[in-house]
Tab-separated table of C-alpha atoms in Angstrom:
chain	number	residue	atom	x	y	z
T	1	MET	CA	0.000	0.000	0.000
T	2	ASP	CA	1.396	3.397	-1.004
T	3	LYS	CA	2.252	5.832	1.783
T	4	PRO	CA	0.039	8.947	1.829
T	5	ARG	CA	1.658	11.987	0.262
T	6	VAL	CA	3.123	14.459	2.734
T	7	GLY	CA	1.423	17.848	2.428
T	8	LEU	CA	1.812	21.402	3.652
T	9	LYS	CA	-0.456	20.668	6.641
T	10	ASP	CA	1.859	17.885	7.818
T	11	VAL	CA	4.886	20.162	7.633
T	12	ALA	CA	3.013	22.980	9.366
T	13	ARG	CA	1.889	20.647	12.192
T	14	LEU	CA	5.430	19.375	12.823
T	15	ALA	CA	7.002	22.847	12.652
T	16	GLY	CA	4.264	24.437	14.781
T	17	VAL	CA	3.455	27.118	12.218
T	18	SER	CA	0.634	27.948	9.818
T	19	VAL	CA	0.224	26.400	6.369
T	20	LYS	CA	0.728	29.895	4.921
T	21	THR	CA	4.136	30.151	6.625
T	22	VAL	CA	5.214	26.798	5.186
T	23	SER	CA	4.072	27.974	1.738
T	24	ASN	CA	6.106	31.170	2.137
T	25	VAL	CA	9.245	29.180	2.963
T	26	VAL	CA	8.722	26.746	0.089
T	27	ASN	CA	8.227	29.613	-2.379
T	28	GLY	CA	11.265	31.533	-1.156
T	29	TYR	CA	9.489	34.584	0.242
T	30	VAL	CA	11.839	36.771	2.255
T	31	HIS	CA	9.422	37.906	4.970
T	32	VAL	CA	9.994	34.882	7.220
T	33	THR	CA	12.167	35.109	10.342
T	34	PRO	CA	15.394	33.058	10.249
T	35	ALA	CA	14.307	30.968	13.245
T	36	THR	CA	10.953	30.119	11.679
T	37	ARG	CA	12.564	29.331	8.315
T	38	THR	CA	15.042	26.991	10.030
T	39	ARG	CA	12.230	25.180	11.862
T	40	VAL	CA	10.170	24.755	8.701
T	41	GLU	CA	13.149	23.556	6.661
T	42	ALA	CA	13.956	20.994	9.369
T	43	ALA	CA	10.369	19.708	9.231
T	44	ILE	CA	10.498	19.549	5.421
T	45	LYS	CA	13.685	17.488	5.625
T	46	GLU	CA	12.357	15.178	8.336
T	47	LEU	CA	9.128	14.470	6.462
T	48	ASN	CA	10.867	14.353	3.052
T	49	TYR	CA	8.266	16.796	1.756
T	50	ARG	CA	8.226	17.474	-1.987
T	51	PRO	CA	6.179	20.377	-3.377
T	52	ASN	CA	3.363	19.469	-5.758
T	53	LEU	CA	4.722	21.381	-8.743
T	54	SER	CA	1.784	20.517	-10.996
T	55	ALA	CA	-0.688	22.048	-8.567
T	56	ARG	CA	1.528	25.088	-8.021
T	57	ASN	CA	1.943	25.682	-11.748
T	58	LEU	CA	-1.779	25.280	-12.295
T	59	ARG	CA	-2.504	27.932	-9.668
T	60	GLN	CA	0.035	30.252	-11.272
T	61	GLY	CA	-1.266	29.654	-14.799
T	62	ARG	CA	1.952	27.922	-15.885
T	63	THR	CA	2.952	24.514	-17.172
T	64	GLY	CA	6.455	24.387	-15.679
T	65	ILE	CA	7.753	23.445	-19.139
T	66	ILE	CA	10.081	25.404	-21.412
T	67	ALA	CA	11.174	24.499	-24.937
T	68	LEU	CA	14.614	24.393	-26.490
T	69	ALA	CA	14.538	24.549	-30.297
T	70	VAL	CA	17.793	23.802	-32.130
T	71	PRO	CA	18.611	22.980	-35.760
T	72	GLU	CA	20.068	19.469	-35.435
T	73	LEU	CA	20.550	17.196	-32.449
T	74	ASP	CA	22.971	14.999	-34.391
T	75	ILE	CA	25.423	17.912	-34.351
T	76	PRO	CA	27.239	17.294	-31.048
T	77	TYR	CA	27.438	20.997	-30.171
T	78	PHE	CA	23.644	21.213	-29.963
T	79	ALA	CA	23.349	17.878	-28.151
T	80	GLU	CA	25.868	19.039	-25.536
T	81	LEU	CA	24.085	22.390	-25.242
T	82	ALA	CA	20.733	20.622	-24.760
T	83	ARG	CA	22.159	18.559	-21.904
T	84	LEU	CA	23.395	21.718	-20.189
T	85	VAL	CA	20.065	23.519	-20.689
T	86	VAL	CA	18.230	20.590	-19.084
T	87	ALA	CA	20.611	20.698	-16.105
T	88	ALA	CA	20.211	24.477	-15.749
T	89	ALA	CA	16.417	24.233	-16.001
T	90	GLU	CA	16.264	21.664	-13.200
T	91	LYS	CA	17.639	24.295	-10.819
T	92	HIS	CA	14.602	26.438	-11.640
T	93	GLU	CA	12.223	23.453	-11.291
T	94	LEU	CA	11.538	23.557	-15.027
T	95	THR	CA	11.191	20.710	-17.499
T	96	VAL	CA	12.623	21.087	-21.011
T	97	LEU	CA	10.830	20.078	-24.194
T	98	ILE	CA	13.440	19.711	-26.955
T	99	ASP	CA	12.493	20.465	-30.563
T	100	GLN	CA	14.571	19.961	-33.719
T	101	THR	CA	13.874	22.362	-36.573
T	102	GLY	CA	16.318	21.069	-39.177
T	103	GLY	CA	17.070	24.697	-39.996
T	104	SER	CA	13.832	24.781	-42.007
T	105	ARG	CA	12.210	28.206	-42.375
T	106	GLU	CA	8.732	26.672	-42.117
T	107	ARG	CA	9.595	24.723	-38.981
T	108	GLU	CA	11.336	27.694	-37.385
T	109	GLN	CA	8.327	29.887	-38.196
T	110	LEU	CA	6.037	27.444	-36.419
T	111	VAL	CA	8.315	27.410	-33.374
T	112	SER	CA	8.675	31.185	-33.190
T	113	GLU	CA	4.935	31.777	-33.648
T	114	GLY	CA	4.030	29.571	-30.715
T	115	PHE	CA	2.456	26.458	-32.224
T	116	ARG	CA	3.136	24.813	-28.836
T	117	ALA	CA	2.427	27.907	-26.752
T	118	HIS	CA	-0.297	26.042	-24.825
T	119	LEU	CA	2.348	23.570	-23.631
T	120	ILE	CA	5.236	25.843	-22.674
T	121	ASP	CA	6.000	28.866	-20.522
T	122	GLY	CA	9.019	30.018	-22.546
T	123	LEU	CA	11.305	29.260	-25.480
T	124	ILE	CA	15.074	29.094	-25.933
T	125	PHE	CA	15.579	29.264	-29.682
T	126	SER	CA	18.612	28.815	-31.947
T	127	PRO	CA	17.320	29.689	-35.445
T	128	LEU	CA	19.195	29.339	-38.723
T	129	ALA	CA	16.728	30.254	-41.444
T	130	LEU	CA	14.639	33.106	-40.043
T	131	THR	CA	15.839	36.650	-40.603
T	132	SER	CA	16.017	39.276	-37.880
T	133	GLU	CA	13.050	41.024	-39.538
T	134	GLU	CA	10.961	37.855	-39.349
T	135	LEU	CA	11.836	37.395	-35.701
T	136	ALA	CA	11.021	41.032	-34.961
T	137	ALA	CA	7.595	40.568	-36.584
T	138	ARG	CA	6.741	37.658	-34.276
T	139	VAL	CA	3.236	38.034	-32.792
T	140	ASP	CA	3.306	35.260	-30.164
T	141	ASP	CA	4.022	36.689	-26.715
T	142	THR	CA	5.594	33.565	-25.192
T	143	PRO	CA	8.871	34.675	-23.551
T	144	MET	CA	11.853	33.853	-25.788
T	145	VAL	CA	15.649	33.864	-25.521
T	146	LEU	CA	17.673	33.694	-28.737
T	147	LEU	CA	20.963	31.855	-29.145
T	148	GLY	CA	23.374	32.404	-32.022
T	149	GLU	CA	23.513	35.114	-34.626
T	150	ARG	CA	19.903	35.876	-35.525
T	151	VAL	CA	19.676	39.343	-33.973
T	152	SER	CA	16.155	39.997	-32.705
T	153	ALA	CA	15.939	43.776	-33.209
T	154	GLY	CA	15.436	44.170	-29.480
T	155	THR	CA	12.341	41.964	-29.221
T	156	ALA	CA	13.988	39.080	-27.305
T	157	ASP	CA	16.933	38.440	-25.019
T	158	HIS	CA	19.998	37.308	-26.962
T	159	ILE	CA	23.052	35.270	-25.966
T	160	VAL	CA	25.946	35.103	-28.374
T	161	VAL	CA	29.640	34.246	-28.780
T	162	ASP	CA	31.900	36.740	-30.576
T	163	ASN	CA	32.432	34.621	-33.678
T	164	VAL	CA	34.582	37.206	-35.443
T	165	ALA	CA	37.048	37.533	-32.568
T	166	ALA	CA	37.123	33.776	-31.941
T	167	ALA	CA	37.742	32.899	-35.608
T	168	LYS	CA	40.431	35.567	-35.788
T	169	GLU	CA	42.187	34.110	-32.740
T	170	ALA	CA	42.109	30.574	-34.164
T	171	THR	CA	43.521	31.756	-37.495
T	172	LEU	CA	46.202	33.899	-35.842
T	173	HIS	CA	47.239	30.845	-33.852
T	174	LEU	CA	47.840	29.000	-37.114
T	175	ALA	CA	49.797	31.959	-38.474
T	176	SER	CA	51.894	32.068	-35.289
T	177	LEU	CA	53.148	28.570	-36.151
T	178	GLY	CA	54.736	29.944	-39.320
T	179	ARG	CA	51.964	28.693	-41.591
T	180	ARG	CA	51.500	30.932	-44.617
T	181	ARG	CA	48.807	29.221	-46.697
T	182	ILE	CA	45.937	29.006	-44.251
T	183	ALA	CA	42.702	27.681	-45.700
T	184	ALA	CA	39.145	28.093	-44.374
T	185	ILE	CA	36.462	25.413	-44.634
T	186	GLY	CA	32.872	26.413	-43.933
T	187	ALA	CA	31.940	29.412	-46.087
T	188	GLN	CA	28.279	29.513	-47.152
T	189	ASP	CA	26.382	31.708	-49.598
T	190	PHE	CA	22.745	31.458	-48.546
T	191	ALA	CA	21.032	34.357	-46.803
T	192	ALA	CA	20.730	32.896	-43.313
T	193	ALA	CA	24.385	31.800	-43.022
T	194	GLU	CA	25.283	34.474	-40.481
T	195	THR	CA	27.619	32.283	-38.414
T	196	SER	CA	29.541	31.398	-41.560
T	197	ARG	CA	29.892	35.053	-42.558
T	198	LEU	CA	31.137	36.091	-39.117
T	199	ARG	CA	33.699	33.299	-38.897
T	200	LEU	CA	34.873	34.071	-42.420
T	201	ALA	CA	35.234	37.725	-41.441
T	202	GLY	CA	37.365	36.714	-38.463
T	203	TYR	CA	39.528	34.486	-40.662
T	204	LEU	CA	40.098	37.281	-43.198
T	205	ALA	CA	40.843	39.804	-40.428
T	206	ALA	CA	43.494	37.459	-39.057
T	207	LEU	CA	45.154	37.080	-42.466
T	208	GLU	CA	45.333	40.853	-42.779
T	209	ALA	CA	46.716	41.225	-39.250
T	210	ALA	CA	49.371	38.587	-39.987
T	211	GLY	CA	50.340	40.188	-43.289
T	212	LEU	CA	49.141	37.210	-45.318
T	213	PRO	CA	47.340	37.549	-48.659
T	214	ALA	CA	43.740	36.372	-48.989
T	215	ASP	CA	43.486	33.673	-51.653
T	216	ASP	CA	39.984	32.740	-52.840
T	217	ARG	CA	41.226	29.241	-53.671
T	218	LEU	CA	41.848	28.656	-49.965
T	219	VAL	CA	38.243	29.406	-48.973
T	220	VAL	CA	36.048	26.323	-49.416
T	221	HIS	CA	32.252	26.511	-49.417
T	222	VAL	CA	30.045	23.807	-47.904
T	223	GLU	CA	26.346	22.999	-47.868
T	224	ALA	CA	26.218	21.900	-44.218
T	225	TYR	CA	28.503	21.555	-41.184
T	226	HIS	CA	28.805	17.768	-40.922
T	227	ARG	CA	31.804	15.426	-41.023
T	228	ALA	CA	31.118	14.460	-44.630
T	229	ASP	CA	31.053	18.116	-45.692
T	230	GLY	CA	34.460	18.675	-44.108
T	231	ALA	CA	35.880	15.547	-45.741
T	232	ARG	CA	34.619	16.526	-49.191
T	233	ALA	CA	35.780	20.129	-48.782
T	234	MET	CA	39.264	18.986	-47.803
T	235	ALA	CA	39.417	16.694	-50.832
T	236	ARG	CA	38.417	19.561	-53.148
T	237	LEU	CA	41.019	21.789	-51.549
T	238	LEU	CA	43.806	19.262	-52.040
T	239	ASP	CA	42.698	18.465	-55.589
T	240	SER	CA	42.678	22.153	-56.505
T	241	GLY	CA	46.436	22.444	-56.063
T	242	ALA	CA	46.033	25.281	-53.546
T	243	ALA	CA	48.504	23.497	-51.239
T	244	PRO	CA	47.432	24.692	-47.750
T	245	ASP	CA	49.794	24.249	-44.828
T	246	ALA	CA	47.021	24.945	-42.279
T	247	VAL	CA	43.220	24.791	-42.230
T	248	PHE	CA	40.685	26.522	-40.005
T	249	CYS	CA	37.342	24.696	-40.092
T	250	PHE	CA	34.271	26.597	-38.963
T	251	ASN	CA	33.209	23.749	-36.673
T	252	ASP	CA	34.768	20.635	-35.162
T	253	LEU	CA	32.658	18.159	-37.138
T	254	MET	CA	34.025	19.482	-40.432
T	255	ALA	CA	37.526	19.502	-38.935
T	256	LEU	CA	37.190	15.805	-38.064
T	257	GLY	CA	36.044	15.068	-41.617
T	258	ALA	CA	38.928	17.123	-43.021
T	259	LEU	CA	41.355	15.265	-40.762
T	260	ARG	CA	40.179	11.936	-42.141
T	261	THR	CA	40.787	13.083	-45.719
T	262	LEU	CA	44.242	14.420	-44.880
T	263	LEU	CA	45.290	11.158	-43.250
T	264	GLU	CA	43.864	9.069	-46.118
T	265	ARG	CA	45.864	11.190	-48.586
T	266	GLY	CA	49.072	10.585	-46.607
T	267	TYR	CA	49.446	14.049	-45.044
T	268	SER	CA	50.820	14.354	-41.536
T	269	VAL	CA	48.911	16.518	-39.061
T	270	PRO	CA	50.226	18.903	-37.882
T	271	GLY	CA	53.561	18.243	-39.635
T	272	GLN	CA	52.437	19.124	-43.143
T	273	VAL	CA	49.006	20.620	-42.393
T	274	ALA	CA	47.955	22.117	-39.061
T	275	LEU	CA	44.236	21.908	-38.317
T	276	ALA	CA	41.870	23.848	-36.030
T	277	GLY	CA	38.115	23.717	-35.447
T	278	PHE	CA	35.391	25.477	-33.492
T	279	ASP	CA	32.948	24.266	-30.763
T	280	ASP	CA	35.086	21.968	-28.559
T	281	ILE	CA	32.876	18.906	-28.968
T	282	GLU	CA	33.847	15.785	-27.045
T	283	ASP	CA	34.893	13.841	-30.164
T	284	GLY	CA	37.710	16.306	-30.804
T	285	ARG	CA	39.311	15.541	-27.432
T	286	TYR	CA	39.711	11.846	-28.268
T	287	GLY	CA	40.741	11.834	-31.945
T	288	THR	CA	44.229	11.112	-33.181
T	289	PRO	CA	45.546	13.754	-33.152
T	290	THR	CA	43.396	15.620	-30.641
T	291	LEU	CA	41.818	18.708	-32.159
T	292	THR	CA	42.781	22.314	-31.498
T	293	THR	CA	39.543	24.263	-31.217
T	294	ILE	CA	37.665	27.328	-30.056
T	295	SER	CA	35.727	26.393	-26.918
T	296	PRO	CA	32.644	28.575	-26.313
T	297	ASP	CA	31.470	28.593	-22.711
T	298	LYS	CA	28.494	26.311	-23.351
T	299	ARG	CA	27.702	26.024	-19.663
T	300	ALA	CA	27.370	29.833	-19.442
T	301	ILE	CA	25.225	29.911	-22.601
T	302	ALA	CA	22.823	27.372	-21.105
T	303	SER	CA	22.677	28.825	-17.604
T	304	ARG	CA	22.242	32.432	-18.740
T	305	ALA	CA	19.588	31.436	-21.283
T	306	VAL	CA	17.527	29.655	-18.626
T	307	GLU	CA	18.146	32.464	-16.130
T	308	PHE	CA	16.984	35.127	-18.588
T	309	LEU	CA	13.952	33.074	-19.593
T	310	ALA	CA	12.900	32.329	-16.007
T	311	ASP	CA	13.244	36.019	-15.172
T	312	ARG	CA	11.125	37.082	-18.118
T	313	MET	CA	8.494	34.419	-17.393
T	314	VAL	CA	7.940	36.138	-14.040
T	315	LYS	CA	8.453	39.802	-14.939
T	316	GLY	CA	7.390	39.831	-18.595
T	317	SER	CA	7.872	43.079	-20.470
T	318	ARG	CA	8.966	44.871	-17.291
T	319	VAL	CA	12.470	43.546	-18.060
T	320	GLU	CA	14.346	45.378	-20.809
T	321	THR	CA	15.731	43.133	-23.549
T	322	ARG	CA	19.295	42.043	-22.931
T	323	GLU	CA	22.160	40.873	-25.131
T	324	ILE	CA	25.309	39.330	-23.677
T	325	ARG	CA	28.423	37.803	-25.175
T	326	VAL	CA	29.720	34.753	-23.366
T	327	SER	CA	33.415	33.968	-23.233
T	328	TYR	CA	35.386	31.513	-25.336
T	329	GLU	CA	38.846	29.946	-25.137
T	330	LEU	CA	41.365	28.721	-27.705
T	331	LEU	CA	42.345	25.175	-26.714
T	332	VAL	CA	45.635	24.196	-28.326
T	333	ARG	CA	45.948	20.449	-28.849
T	334	GLU	CA	47.915	17.999	-30.978
T	335	SER	CA	46.479	18.978	-34.373
T	336	THR	CA	48.517	22.178	-34.237
T	337	SER	CA	51.203	21.387	-31.686
T	338	GLY	CA	51.966	17.686	-31.980
C-alpha cells in the first residue's frame, strides 16, 4: 500500500506554524524570520516533503515546461548544449521540451509563432533560417531567448559568442606557427548563413593582421557543417592544387572530416598541415591527433539562457531586452602542436 503523500499541513503541524508560513518558505518569500525558516526547513527534511509542482503551476497559470529549439541534435554541439540547458532548467524546477527544426524556415516559423504555446512557458531558440526582420515581426508573446547570430531587433533576449574575434584568434594561432597558406572550410552563400559570414570575417581579419594575402582558392564553401562536408571540402582543396599548410574549419565536425581526408591522402597533421576547429565537442578531445579548437562557454550559454527566460516568465515586459556575449577559449591540442 502506497504511503500517503506528505502535504503542507503535515509540515506545518510538525514545525508548529501555519500552512501559509510553510508555503512562504517553500516559495522563497523573504518575509519569514530566520528561526521560523530553520524550523520549517527541518520539518520539510524530516518528512521528506516534496512540493506538488503541478498544482503550483496550475494555480500560477503555468505549465512548468520550457522548450529548447535547435537545428540538429545529431550535431554534437547542440546535443551538448541541450544537456546543459536541461541541467540548468532543473535548478529552476523547469522541465525542457526539446524540438529539432532542421534549420527549415517553415519549422522555425512554427516554433517562433508559438504552435506549442499552450504547452510551454518560454522558449530558448537557436534559429538558422529566419531573418532578424521575421523574428522582430513575431506576434506570439511567449517569452523567448535567442541563441546564435539571428539578432532579434530588441524583441527578445539574446546570448551570443563573438564569432569574429574567436575565428580571428584561431587563425592567428595558425599563423603564429609559421603557416603561410591558411585555408578556411565552412563558407556559405545562402542568406541565413550568419555564423559562416562572421567566422569568415574573423579568418580574413586574421590574415590581414598577420600580413598574409587572402586567396579565394583557400576558402572552401560547404552545404552543411557535418563530417562528410568537411571531408569533401578537404578533398576539393587538395585536388585544386592550392597546397594549404594549415586549415581553419568553422566547426569541429568538419575539422574531423577534413582530418580523415588528410590522413587518407598521406598528409601528416600537424607536420604538413595544421588543423583547427570550433565548438570543442567531445569527439575532438579523443581523436588522433586531438583537435585544437575554439571552446565557447556552453555552460554559461545554457545557464544564462535559462536564467533570462525564467526572469522574463515572471516579470514579462517589465524587463528590458538584454544581449550578452559569453566567453570563449582557444584550446591548443595535438592537431597544431603535436
